[in-house]
mmCIF file of C-alpha atoms and ligand atoms in Angstrom:
data_model
loop_
_atom_site.group_PDB
_atom_site.id
_atom_site.type_symbol
_atom_site.label_atom_id
_atom_site.label_comp_id
_atom_site.label_asym_id
_atom_site.label_seq_id
_atom_site.Cartn_x
_atom_site.Cartn_y
_atom_site.Cartn_z
ATOM 1 C CA UNK A 29 0.000 0.000 0.000
ATOM 2 C CA UNK A 30 2.834 2.402 0.885
ATOM 3 C CA UNK A 31 4.096 2.453 -2.714
ATOM 4 C CA UNK A 32 0.964 4.375 -3.727
ATOM 5 C CA UNK A 33 2.056 7.428 -1.711
ATOM 6 C CA UNK A 34 4.391 8.871 -4.345
ATOM 7 C CA UNK A 35 3.140 6.876 -7.322
ATOM 8 C CA UNK A 36 1.667 8.446 -10.480
ATOM 9 C CA UNK A 37 2.633 12.004 -9.569
ATOM 10 C CA UNK A 38 5.467 12.617 -12.049
ATOM 11 C CA UNK A 39 2.993 14.328 -14.358
ATOM 12 C CA UNK A 40 3.284 17.312 -11.999
ATOM 13 C CA UNK A 41 6.161 18.299 -14.258
ATOM 14 C CA UNK A 42 8.589 21.142 -13.697
ATOM 15 C CA UNK A 43 8.532 24.696 -12.347
ATOM 16 C CA UNK A 44 9.087 26.150 -15.790
ATOM 17 C CA UNK A 45 5.913 24.609 -17.192
ATOM 18 C CA UNK A 46 3.790 27.049 -19.124
ATOM 19 C CA UNK A 47 2.020 29.516 -16.792
ATOM 20 C CA UNK A 48 1.801 27.048 -13.937
ATOM 21 C CA UNK A 49 1.668 29.924 -11.432
ATOM 22 C CA UNK A 50 -1.958 30.394 -12.479
ATOM 23 C CA UNK A 51 -2.888 27.209 -14.349
ATOM 24 C CA UNK A 52 -2.030 24.446 -11.897
ATOM 25 C CA UNK A 53 -3.027 21.690 -14.297
ATOM 26 C CA UNK A 54 -4.687 20.912 -17.596
ATOM 27 C CA UNK A 55 -6.803 17.854 -18.223
ATOM 28 C CA UNK A 56 -8.187 16.635 -21.534
ATOM 29 C CA UNK A 57 -10.435 13.623 -21.555
ATOM 30 C CA UNK A 58 -12.203 11.615 -24.212
ATOM 31 C CA UNK A 59 -15.351 9.570 -23.517
ATOM 32 C CA UNK A 60 -15.791 6.385 -25.580
ATOM 33 C CA UNK A 61 -18.266 3.513 -25.446
ATOM 34 C CA UNK A 62 -18.394 0.077 -26.969
ATOM 35 C CA UNK A 63 -20.765 -0.719 -29.780
ATOM 36 C CA UNK A 64 -21.955 -4.050 -28.395
ATOM 37 C CA UNK A 65 -22.722 -3.087 -24.805
ATOM 38 C CA UNK A 66 -25.232 -0.789 -23.100
ATOM 39 C CA UNK A 67 -23.784 2.039 -21.012
ATOM 40 C CA UNK A 68 -22.013 0.997 -17.772
ATOM 41 C CA UNK A 69 -24.793 2.025 -15.363
ATOM 42 C CA UNK A 70 -27.105 -0.495 -17.113
ATOM 43 C CA UNK A 71 -24.589 -3.311 -17.446
ATOM 44 C CA UNK A 72 -24.754 -6.552 -15.505
ATOM 45 C CA UNK A 73 -21.736 -7.201 -13.321
ATOM 46 C CA UNK A 74 -20.693 -10.070 -15.592
ATOM 47 C CA UNK A 75 -20.704 -7.740 -18.630
ATOM 48 C CA UNK A 76 -18.702 -5.088 -16.783
ATOM 49 C CA UNK A 77 -16.155 -7.787 -15.957
ATOM 50 C CA UNK A 78 -16.029 -8.962 -19.564
ATOM 51 C CA UNK A 79 -15.048 -5.465 -20.667
ATOM 52 C CA UNK A 80 -12.535 -5.109 -17.857
ATOM 53 C CA UNK A 81 -10.973 -8.499 -18.629
ATOM 54 C CA UNK A 82 -10.624 -7.614 -22.284
ATOM 55 C CA UNK A 83 -8.728 -4.443 -21.321
ATOM 56 C CA UNK A 84 -6.552 -6.573 -19.048
ATOM 57 C CA UNK A 85 -5.834 -8.928 -21.915
ATOM 58 C CA UNK A 86 -4.839 -5.998 -24.150
ATOM 59 C CA UNK A 87 -2.672 -4.588 -21.342
ATOM 60 C CA UNK A 88 -0.812 -7.892 -21.007
ATOM 61 C CA UNK A 89 -0.319 -8.413 -24.725
ATOM 62 C CA UNK A 90 0.310 -4.903 -26.039
ATOM 63 C CA UNK A 91 3.923 -3.676 -25.876
ATOM 64 C CA UNK A 92 2.730 -0.058 -26.104
ATOM 65 C CA UNK A 93 1.359 -0.598 -22.574
ATOM 66 C CA UNK A 94 4.660 -1.812 -21.145
ATOM 67 C CA UNK A 95 5.005 1.377 -19.059
ATOM 68 C CA UNK A 96 1.457 1.168 -17.686
ATOM 69 C CA UNK A 97 -0.201 -0.421 -14.642
ATOM 70 C CA UNK A 98 -3.593 -2.080 -14.787
ATOM 71 C CA UNK A 99 -5.672 -1.953 -11.588
ATOM 72 C CA UNK A 100 -8.959 -3.627 -10.733
ATOM 73 C CA UNK A 101 -10.667 -1.284 -8.284
ATOM 74 C CA UNK A 102 -12.389 -4.021 -6.293
ATOM 75 C CA UNK A 103 -8.998 -5.526 -5.436
ATOM 76 C CA UNK A 104 -7.685 -2.310 -3.863
ATOM 77 C CA UNK A 105 -8.066 -1.213 -0.223
ATOM 78 C CA UNK A 106 -10.311 1.817 0.364
ATOM 79 C CA UNK A 107 -7.345 3.951 1.394
ATOM 80 C CA UNK A 108 -5.648 3.376 -1.955
ATOM 81 C CA UNK A 109 -8.901 4.146 -3.788
ATOM 82 C CA UNK A 110 -9.108 7.461 -1.916
ATOM 83 C CA UNK A 111 -5.520 8.233 -2.843
ATOM 84 C CA UNK A 112 -6.282 7.534 -6.523
ATOM 85 C CA UNK A 113 -9.139 10.053 -6.369
ATOM 86 C CA UNK A 114 -6.776 12.572 -4.774
ATOM 87 C CA UNK A 115 -4.280 11.944 -7.588
ATOM 88 C CA UNK A 116 -7.080 12.842 -10.056
ATOM 89 C CA UNK A 117 -6.872 9.401 -11.677
ATOM 90 C CA UNK A 118 -10.345 8.169 -10.783
ATOM 91 C CA UNK A 119 -13.458 10.135 -9.877
ATOM 92 C CA UNK A 120 -15.705 9.767 -6.837
ATOM 93 C CA UNK A 121 -18.395 8.545 -9.262
ATOM 94 C CA UNK A 122 -16.090 5.718 -10.294
ATOM 95 C CA UNK A 123 -16.125 4.491 -6.694
ATOM 96 C CA UNK A 124 -19.878 4.168 -6.638
ATOM 97 C CA UNK A 125 -19.668 0.791 -8.367
ATOM 98 C CA UNK A 126 -16.199 -0.710 -8.149
ATOM 99 C CA UNK A 127 -17.253 -4.181 -9.303
ATOM 100 C CA UNK A 128 -15.911 -4.534 -12.823
ATOM 101 C CA UNK A 129 -14.349 -1.054 -12.679
ATOM 102 C CA UNK A 130 -10.702 -0.448 -13.454
ATOM 103 C CA UNK A 131 -7.871 1.927 -14.151
ATOM 104 C CA UNK A 132 -5.128 1.727 -16.737
ATOM 105 C CA UNK A 133 -2.427 4.264 -15.926
ATOM 106 C CA UNK A 134 1.045 5.023 -17.154
ATOM 107 C CA UNK A 135 3.724 5.136 -14.487
ATOM 108 C CA UNK A 136 3.921 8.933 -14.502
ATOM 109 C CA UNK A 137 0.144 9.302 -14.059
ATOM 110 C CA UNK A 138 0.026 11.481 -17.165
ATOM 111 C CA UNK A 139 -2.081 9.169 -19.321
ATOM 112 C CA UNK A 140 -4.846 7.026 -17.940
ATOM 113 C CA UNK A 141 -8.119 5.320 -18.715
ATOM 114 C CA UNK A 142 -11.005 4.874 -16.283
ATOM 115 C CA UNK A 143 -12.845 1.699 -17.199
ATOM 116 C CA UNK A 144 -16.588 1.402 -16.582
ATOM 117 C CA UNK A 145 -17.105 4.777 -14.967
ATOM 118 C CA UNK A 146 -19.974 6.781 -16.515
ATOM 119 C CA UNK A 147 -18.804 5.575 -19.954
ATOM 120 C CA UNK A 148 -16.982 2.346 -20.796
ATOM 121 C CA UNK A 149 -13.759 4.280 -21.311
ATOM 122 C CA UNK A 150 -12.686 7.709 -20.113
ATOM 123 C CA UNK A 151 -9.219 8.413 -21.509
ATOM 124 C CA UNK A 152 -7.362 11.334 -19.968
ATOM 125 C CA UNK A 153 -4.130 13.244 -20.091
ATOM 126 C CA UNK A 154 -2.937 15.442 -17.213
ATOM 127 C CA UNK A 155 -0.253 18.130 -17.434
ATOM 128 C CA UNK A 156 1.008 20.820 -15.130
ATOM 129 C CA UNK A 157 0.539 24.347 -16.433
ATOM 130 C CA UNK A 158 -1.285 25.277 -19.605
ATOM 131 C CA UNK A 159 -0.569 22.472 -22.046
ATOM 132 C CA UNK A 160 -3.051 21.530 -24.749
ATOM 133 C CA UNK A 161 -1.461 20.706 -28.072
ATOM 134 C CA UNK A 162 1.192 18.204 -26.969
ATOM 135 C CA UNK A 163 -1.237 16.636 -24.508
ATOM 136 C CA UNK A 164 -3.839 16.248 -27.221
ATOM 137 C CA UNK A 165 -1.345 14.374 -29.425
ATOM 138 C CA UNK A 166 -0.486 12.025 -26.557
ATOM 139 C CA UNK A 167 -4.142 11.374 -25.847
ATOM 140 C CA UNK A 168 -4.823 10.616 -29.500
ATOM 141 C CA UNK A 169 -2.063 7.993 -29.530
ATOM 142 C CA UNK A 170 -3.642 6.360 -26.508
ATOM 143 C CA UNK A 171 -7.034 6.387 -28.201
ATOM 144 C CA UNK A 172 -5.448 4.843 -31.293
ATOM 145 C CA UNK A 173 -4.251 1.835 -29.281
ATOM 146 C CA UNK A 174 -7.747 1.350 -27.899
ATOM 147 C CA UNK A 175 -9.341 1.629 -31.323
ATOM 148 C CA UNK A 176 -7.061 -1.183 -32.560
ATOM 149 C CA UNK A 177 -8.879 -3.522 -30.154
ATOM 150 C CA UNK A 178 -12.333 -2.024 -29.549
ATOM 151 C CA UNK A 179 -15.137 -0.803 -31.796
ATOM 152 C CA UNK A 180 -16.575 2.473 -30.496
ATOM 153 C CA UNK A 181 -20.278 3.344 -30.653
ATOM 154 C CA UNK A 182 -20.589 6.087 -33.281
ATOM 155 C CA UNK A 183 -23.527 7.712 -35.015
ATOM 156 C CA UNK A 184 -23.240 9.782 -38.210
ATOM 157 C CA UNK A 185 -25.491 12.474 -36.798
ATOM 158 C CA UNK A 186 -24.480 12.567 -33.115
ATOM 159 C CA UNK A 187 -20.848 11.494 -33.303
ATOM 160 C CA UNK A 188 -19.492 9.304 -30.479
ATOM 161 C CA UNK A 189 -22.345 8.030 -28.323
ATOM 162 C CA UNK A 190 -21.982 8.700 -24.618
ATOM 163 C CA UNK A 191 -24.065 8.040 -21.538
ATOM 164 C CA UNK A 192 -24.616 11.777 -20.912
ATOM 165 C CA UNK A 193 -25.753 13.932 -23.839
ATOM 166 C CA UNK A 194 -23.317 16.737 -23.021
ATOM 167 C CA UNK A 195 -20.510 14.389 -24.063
ATOM 168 C CA UNK A 196 -21.926 13.434 -27.466
ATOM 169 C CA UNK A 197 -20.048 14.527 -30.572
ATOM 170 C CA UNK A 198 -16.289 14.417 -30.139
ATOM 171 C CA UNK A 199 -16.637 13.301 -26.488
ATOM 172 C CA UNK A 200 -13.861 15.651 -25.472
ATOM 173 C CA UNK A 201 -13.795 17.769 -22.330
ATOM 174 C CA UNK A 202 -11.016 20.188 -21.433
ATOM 175 C CA UNK A 203 -10.528 21.529 -17.947
ATOM 176 C CA UNK A 204 -8.041 23.631 -16.070
ATOM 177 C CA UNK A 205 -7.422 23.830 -12.363
ATOM 178 C CA UNK A 206 -6.578 27.484 -11.832
ATOM 179 C CA UNK A 207 -5.229 29.279 -8.784
ATOM 180 C CA UNK A 208 -6.742 32.752 -8.433
ATOM 181 C CA UNK A 209 -5.665 34.179 -5.054
ATOM 182 C CA UNK A 210 -5.355 37.779 -6.266
ATOM 183 C CA UNK A 211 -8.820 37.844 -7.814
ATOM 184 C CA UNK A 212 -10.134 36.184 -4.662
ATOM 185 C CA UNK A 213 -8.440 38.474 -2.115
ATOM 186 C CA UNK A 214 -9.250 41.614 -4.108
ATOM 187 C CA UNK A 215 -12.948 40.709 -4.098
ATOM 188 C CA UNK A 216 -13.094 40.695 -7.900
ATOM 189 C CA UNK A 217 -13.612 36.957 -8.234
ATOM 190 C CA UNK A 218 -17.421 36.899 -8.165
ATOM 191 C CA UNK A 219 -17.797 39.280 -11.100
ATOM 192 C CA UNK A 220 -14.961 37.666 -12.965
ATOM 193 C CA UNK A 221 -16.437 34.163 -12.698
ATOM 194 C CA UNK A 222 -19.880 35.487 -13.556
ATOM 195 C CA UNK A 223 -18.525 36.886 -16.821
ATOM 196 C CA UNK A 224 -16.612 33.691 -17.537
ATOM 197 C CA UNK A 225 -19.483 31.326 -16.807
ATOM 198 C CA UNK A 226 -21.535 30.798 -19.949
ATOM 199 C CA UNK A 227 -23.255 28.099 -21.901
ATOM 200 C CA UNK A 228 -19.770 26.990 -22.938
ATOM 201 C CA UNK A 229 -17.914 27.127 -19.616
ATOM 202 C CA UNK A 230 -18.575 25.464 -16.258
ATOM 203 C CA UNK A 231 -16.905 26.315 -12.972
ATOM 204 C CA UNK A 232 -16.406 23.450 -10.542
ATOM 205 C CA UNK A 233 -14.278 22.469 -7.552
ATOM 206 C CA UNK A 234 -10.869 20.834 -8.006
ATOM 207 C CA UNK A 235 -12.349 17.354 -7.677
ATOM 208 C CA UNK A 236 -14.885 17.854 -10.453
ATOM 209 C CA UNK A 237 -18.638 17.588 -10.544
ATOM 210 C CA UNK A 238 -20.241 18.217 -7.121
ATOM 211 C CA UNK A 239 -16.971 19.325 -5.466
ATOM 212 C CA UNK A 240 -16.745 22.949 -4.299
ATOM 213 C CA UNK A 241 -14.023 25.453 -5.138
ATOM 214 C CA UNK A 242 -11.682 26.004 -2.188
ATOM 215 C CA UNK A 243 -8.819 28.301 -1.303
ATOM 216 C CA UNK A 244 -8.860 30.229 -4.579
ATOM 217 C CA UNK A 245 -8.596 27.024 -6.650
ATOM 218 C CA UNK A 246 -11.219 26.520 -9.352
ATOM 219 C CA UNK A 247 -11.791 23.976 -12.079
ATOM 220 C CA UNK A 248 -12.715 25.695 -15.357
ATOM 221 C CA UNK A 249 -14.323 23.204 -17.726
ATOM 222 C CA UNK A 250 -15.714 23.152 -21.240
ATOM 223 C CA UNK A 251 -19.413 22.362 -21.079
ATOM 224 C CA UNK A 252 -20.536 20.400 -24.126
ATOM 225 C CA UNK A 253 -18.711 18.593 -26.904
ATOM 226 C CA UNK A 254 -21.666 18.343 -29.282
ATOM 227 C CA UNK A 255 -21.338 20.228 -32.544
ATOM 228 C CA UNK A 256 -17.752 21.268 -31.988
ATOM 229 C CA UNK A 257 -14.594 19.783 -33.476
ATOM 230 C CA UNK A 258 -11.686 18.835 -31.206
ATOM 231 C CA UNK A 259 -9.259 21.412 -32.634
ATOM 232 C CA UNK A 260 -11.816 24.195 -32.314
ATOM 233 C CA UNK A 261 -12.461 23.260 -28.691
ATOM 234 C CA UNK A 262 -8.729 23.277 -27.948
ATOM 235 C CA UNK A 263 -8.345 26.719 -29.485
ATOM 236 C CA UNK A 264 -11.345 28.104 -27.607
ATOM 237 C CA UNK A 265 -10.184 26.736 -24.262
ATOM 238 C CA UNK A 266 -6.663 28.034 -24.835
ATOM 239 C CA UNK A 267 -8.153 31.522 -25.238
ATOM 240 C CA UNK A 268 -10.207 31.095 -22.063
ATOM 241 C CA UNK A 269 -7.072 30.083 -20.144
ATOM 242 C CA UNK A 270 -5.087 33.050 -21.495
ATOM 243 C CA UNK A 271 -7.842 35.418 -20.423
ATOM 244 C CA UNK A 272 -7.830 33.986 -16.898
ATOM 245 C CA UNK A 273 -4.027 34.192 -16.656
ATOM 246 C CA UNK A 274 -3.971 37.818 -17.869
ATOM 247 C CA UNK A 275 -6.654 38.917 -15.462
ATOM 248 C CA UNK A 276 -5.114 37.182 -12.426
ATOM 249 C CA UNK A 277 -1.600 38.466 -13.198
ATOM 250 C CA UNK A 278 -2.810 42.073 -13.565
ATOM 251 C CA UNK A 279 -4.421 41.932 -10.125
ATOM 252 C CA UNK A 280 -1.385 40.169 -8.571
ATOM 253 C CA UNK A 281 0.886 42.925 -9.841
ATOM 254 C CA UNK A 282 -1.494 45.612 -8.661
ATOM 255 C CA UNK A 283 -1.678 44.117 -5.168
ATOM 256 C CA UNK A 284 2.081 43.748 -4.902
ATOM 257 C CA UNK A 285 2.651 47.327 -6.054
ATOM 258 C CA UNK A 286 -0.115 49.054 -4.146
ATOM 259 C CA UNK A 287 -0.827 46.809 -1.169
ATOM 260 C CA UNK A 288 2.410 45.047 -0.513
ATOM 261 C CA UNK A 289 2.065 44.883 3.248
ATOM 262 C CA UNK A 290 -1.350 43.251 2.807
ATOM 263 C CA UNK A 291 0.161 40.566 0.544
ATOM 264 C CA UNK A 292 3.120 40.038 2.866
ATOM 265 C CA UNK A 293 0.765 39.658 5.793
ATOM 266 C CA UNK A 294 -1.273 36.943 4.057
ATOM 267 C CA UNK A 295 1.837 34.959 3.177
ATOM 268 C CA UNK A 296 3.633 35.474 6.492
ATOM 269 C CA UNK A 297 0.597 34.414 8.527
ATOM 270 C CA UNK A 298 0.253 31.228 6.478
ATOM 271 C CA UNK A 299 3.949 30.526 6.956
ATOM 272 C CA UNK A 300 3.637 31.217 10.691
ATOM 273 C CA UNK A 301 0.788 28.777 11.188
ATOM 274 C CA UNK A 302 2.165 26.078 8.914
ATOM 275 C CA UNK A 303 5.556 26.165 10.596
ATOM 276 C CA UNK A 304 4.123 25.957 14.119
ATOM 277 C CA UNK A 305 0.763 24.183 14.146
ATOM 278 C CA UNK A 306 0.371 20.778 15.823
ATOM 279 C CA UNK A 307 -2.963 19.948 14.192
ATOM 280 C CA UNK A 308 -4.126 20.865 10.688
ATOM 281 C CA UNK A 309 -7.174 19.544 8.897
ATOM 282 C CA UNK A 310 -7.073 19.197 5.096
ATOM 283 C CA UNK A 311 -9.143 22.279 4.400
ATOM 284 C CA UNK A 312 -7.080 24.532 6.637
ATOM 285 C CA UNK A 313 -3.843 23.120 5.241
ATOM 286 C CA UNK A 314 -4.954 23.700 1.652
ATOM 287 C CA UNK A 315 -6.024 27.254 2.444
ATOM 288 C CA UNK A 316 -2.637 27.982 4.004
ATOM 289 C CA UNK A 317 -0.708 26.272 1.209
ATOM 290 C CA UNK A 318 -2.701 28.360 -1.248
ATOM 291 C CA UNK A 319 -1.420 31.488 0.537
ATOM 292 C CA UNK A 320 2.157 30.171 0.406
ATOM 293 C CA UNK A 321 1.712 29.483 -3.311
ATOM 294 C CA UNK A 322 0.730 33.142 -3.664
ATOM 295 C CA UNK A 323 3.932 34.123 -1.843
ATOM 296 C CA UNK A 324 6.084 31.853 -4.025
ATOM 297 C CA UNK A 325 4.893 33.805 -7.045
ATOM 298 C CA UNK A 326 6.232 36.996 -5.432
ATOM 299 C CA UNK A 327 9.485 35.199 -4.550
ATOM 300 C CA UNK A 328 8.817 35.599 -0.837
ATOM 301 C CA UNK A 329 9.742 31.944 -0.376
ATOM 302 C CA UNK A 330 12.276 29.922 -2.272
ATOM 303 C CA UNK A 331 10.020 26.864 -2.567
ATOM 304 C CA UNK A 332 9.501 25.243 -5.923
ATOM 305 C CA UNK A 333 5.969 25.596 -7.255
ATOM 306 C CA UNK A 334 6.103 21.956 -8.293
ATOM 307 C CA UNK A 335 6.946 20.861 -4.752
ATOM 308 C CA UNK A 336 4.118 22.987 -3.371
ATOM 309 C CA UNK A 337 1.653 21.383 -5.816
ATOM 310 C CA UNK A 338 2.955 17.956 -4.849
ATOM 311 C CA UNK A 339 2.505 18.749 -1.142
ATOM 312 C CA UNK A 340 -1.105 19.751 -1.751
ATOM 313 C CA UNK A 341 -1.747 16.133 -2.780
ATOM 314 C CA UNK A 342 0.573 14.369 -0.322
ATOM 315 C CA UNK A 343 -1.182 15.879 2.719
ATOM 316 C CA UNK A 344 -4.652 14.648 1.745
ATOM 317 C CA UNK A 345 -6.298 11.933 3.896
ATOM 318 C CA UNK A 346 -5.898 9.018 1.460
ATOM 319 C CA UNK A 347 -2.242 9.864 0.866
ATOM 320 C CA UNK A 348 -1.336 10.205 4.533
ATOM 321 C CA UNK A 349 -2.899 6.823 5.197
ATOM 322 C CA UNK A 350 -1.047 5.143 2.312
ATOM 323 C CA UNK A 351 2.193 6.691 3.645
ATOM 324 C CA UNK A 352 1.656 4.999 7.005
ATOM 325 C CA UNK A 353 0.100 1.907 5.464
ATOM 326 C CA UNK A 354 -2.965 1.924 7.727
ATOM 327 C CA UNK A 355 -6.247 3.673 8.468
ATOM 328 C CA UNK A 356 -6.070 6.686 10.813
ATOM 329 C CA UNK A 357 -8.798 8.666 12.515
ATOM 330 C CA UNK A 358 -9.133 12.373 11.598
ATOM 331 C CA UNK A 359 -7.352 13.545 14.767
ATOM 332 C CA UNK A 360 -4.300 11.411 14.080
ATOM 333 C CA UNK A 361 -4.256 12.533 10.438
ATOM 334 C CA UNK A 362 -4.439 16.201 11.446
ATOM 335 C CA UNK A 363 -1.447 15.617 13.718
ATOM 336 C CA UNK A 364 0.757 13.898 11.130
ATOM 337 C CA UNK A 365 -0.257 16.452 8.488
ATOM 338 C CA UNK A 366 0.854 19.317 10.758
ATOM 339 C CA UNK A 367 4.130 17.494 11.559
ATOM 340 C CA UNK A 368 4.870 16.858 7.893
ATOM 341 C CA UNK A 369 4.346 20.496 6.924
ATOM 342 C CA UNK A 370 6.241 21.850 9.943
ATOM 343 C CA UNK A 371 9.258 19.684 9.224
ATOM 344 C CA UNK A 372 9.158 20.605 5.541
ATOM 345 C CA UNK A 373 9.092 24.350 6.259
ATOM 346 C CA UNK A 374 12.101 24.139 8.599
ATOM 347 C CA UNK A 375 14.285 24.397 5.501
ATOM 348 C CA UNK A 376 12.714 27.614 4.265
ATOM 349 C CA UNK A 377 12.717 31.212 5.472
ATOM 350 C CA UNK A 378 10.309 33.890 4.415
ATOM 351 C CA UNK A 379 11.689 37.083 2.885
ATOM 352 C CA UNK A 380 10.355 40.348 1.549
ATOM 353 C CA UNK A 381 9.899 39.163 -1.991
ATOM 354 C CA UNK A 382 10.671 41.240 -5.000
ATOM 355 C CA UNK A 383 10.926 40.705 -8.687
ATOM 356 C CA UNK A 384 7.706 39.424 -10.143
HETATM 357 N N1 ATP B 406 -7.397 20.322 -14.797
HETATM 358 C C1 ATP B 406 -7.469 19.270 -13.998
HETATM 359 N N2 ATP B 406 -6.372 18.866 -13.329
HETATM 360 C C2 ATP B 406 -6.401 17.792 -12.528
HETATM 361 N N3 ATP B 406 -7.493 17.028 -12.358
HETATM 362 C C3 ATP B 406 -8.610 17.373 -13.004
HETATM 363 C C4 ATP B 406 -8.663 18.509 -13.834
HETATM 364 N N4 ATP B 406 -9.922 18.584 -14.330
HETATM 365 C C5 ATP B 406 -10.613 17.560 -13.819
HETATM 366 N N5 ATP B 406 -9.837 16.816 -13.035
HETATM 367 C C6 ATP B 406 -10.198 15.580 -12.333
HETATM 368 O O1 ATP B 406 -10.987 14.785 -13.194
HETATM 369 C C7 ATP B 406 -12.029 14.139 -12.477
HETATM 370 C C8 ATP B 406 -13.335 14.282 -13.231
HETATM 371 O O2 ATP B 406 -13.728 15.620 -13.188
HETATM 372 P P1 ATP B 406 -15.133 16.062 -13.721
HETATM 373 O O3 ATP B 406 -16.212 15.385 -12.961
HETATM 374 O O4 ATP B 406 -15.163 17.557 -13.778
HETATM 375 O O5 ATP B 406 -14.939 15.477 -15.164
HETATM 376 P P2 ATP B 406 -15.752 14.873 -16.329
HETATM 377 O O6 ATP B 406 -14.862 13.941 -17.033
HETATM 378 O O7 ATP B 406 -16.226 15.989 -17.115
HETATM 379 O O8 ATP B 406 -16.968 14.120 -15.746
HETATM 380 P P3 ATP B 406 -18.495 14.352 -16.112
HETATM 381 O O9 ATP B 406 -18.654 14.209 -17.584
HETATM 382 O O10 ATP B 406 -19.128 13.243 -15.347
HETATM 383 O O11 ATP B 406 -18.824 15.712 -15.626
HETATM 384 C C9 ATP B 406 -12.100 14.768 -11.123
HETATM 385 O O12 ATP B 406 -11.816 13.775 -10.199
HETATM 386 C C10 ATP B 406 -11.018 15.836 -11.102
HETATM 387 O O13 ATP B 406 -10.174 15.614 -9.999
#
């Protein structure tokens, strides 16, 4: 179980990744279904297992999957399942019926396929920062392998058939997790999100549908894939991301120029609590790490953005429990979370910041 602590997190990339100060991560996913089966929610357990076993067979026989792992969800302990949700590799919906559900994932966590979630296959690519074109190519190669073995349900009028109508057509959804502390602290966020939200864009929490935005982190998602070609969607979402980055950066620079003490106070308080607290729950820790992330942008702390983003996952409940290889009650988790962050911050000092 312990090996799952650090596993599948290499996709978090490098500090220099495109605009990662604002766009924490980019996800593109494709929904595909099999011609000969009804959608997963209507499948018998035996049919779900038939699909899963066929993917397992392909995994074992296909050299292009030599750098992948294949996991049957029902064989995994609950703690590991929680950690996989925290790693963004499976969704909470996927856990609602783990019998005959699976995950195919490359060792870096970048490319993966959820099997028998809402659709038979959900193929996804994750990248840190704003990264669409290269990711799209990688995702297409993964889809190509699948199409060598499976026949997808396709209709001339509606495109790829999916269990939810919003995914008909190309079946592609693009989403960004963005970090917007300046818009949030300046009070501009409500109006900004109102303008952004439209019939084309959805705003969700970091963990997708039904999760709530926290600590200035939002998931910005394309709404429907019907009637739009993949390349057009990529271009549109790239523009949306650029607009968000521009707006957030303008306000960050304004705050640092005009209200520097206010910014320093936010970051220094977060640092003070994180480097002294003995108990921290996940929500409080994420809020404080969000403030540190804000400070890293202003060079007030010499912590790598990549390491900060990694920490935001490693301190979550599923991860802490995989690290220790056992279940822990919330109080114990809050204690080890505080210890982990306190020890980590011992190596870093806060300074006045400077060059943006
Ligand atoms: N940009 C992103 N970076 C990292 N993880 C992401 C990103 N966008 C979405 N996710 C993850 O993908 C999972 C699915 O998210 P979400 O429910 O929004 O997606 P979906 O594929 O559109 O599903 P549905 O069609 O059911 O709405 C979530 O667990 C979330 O953690």
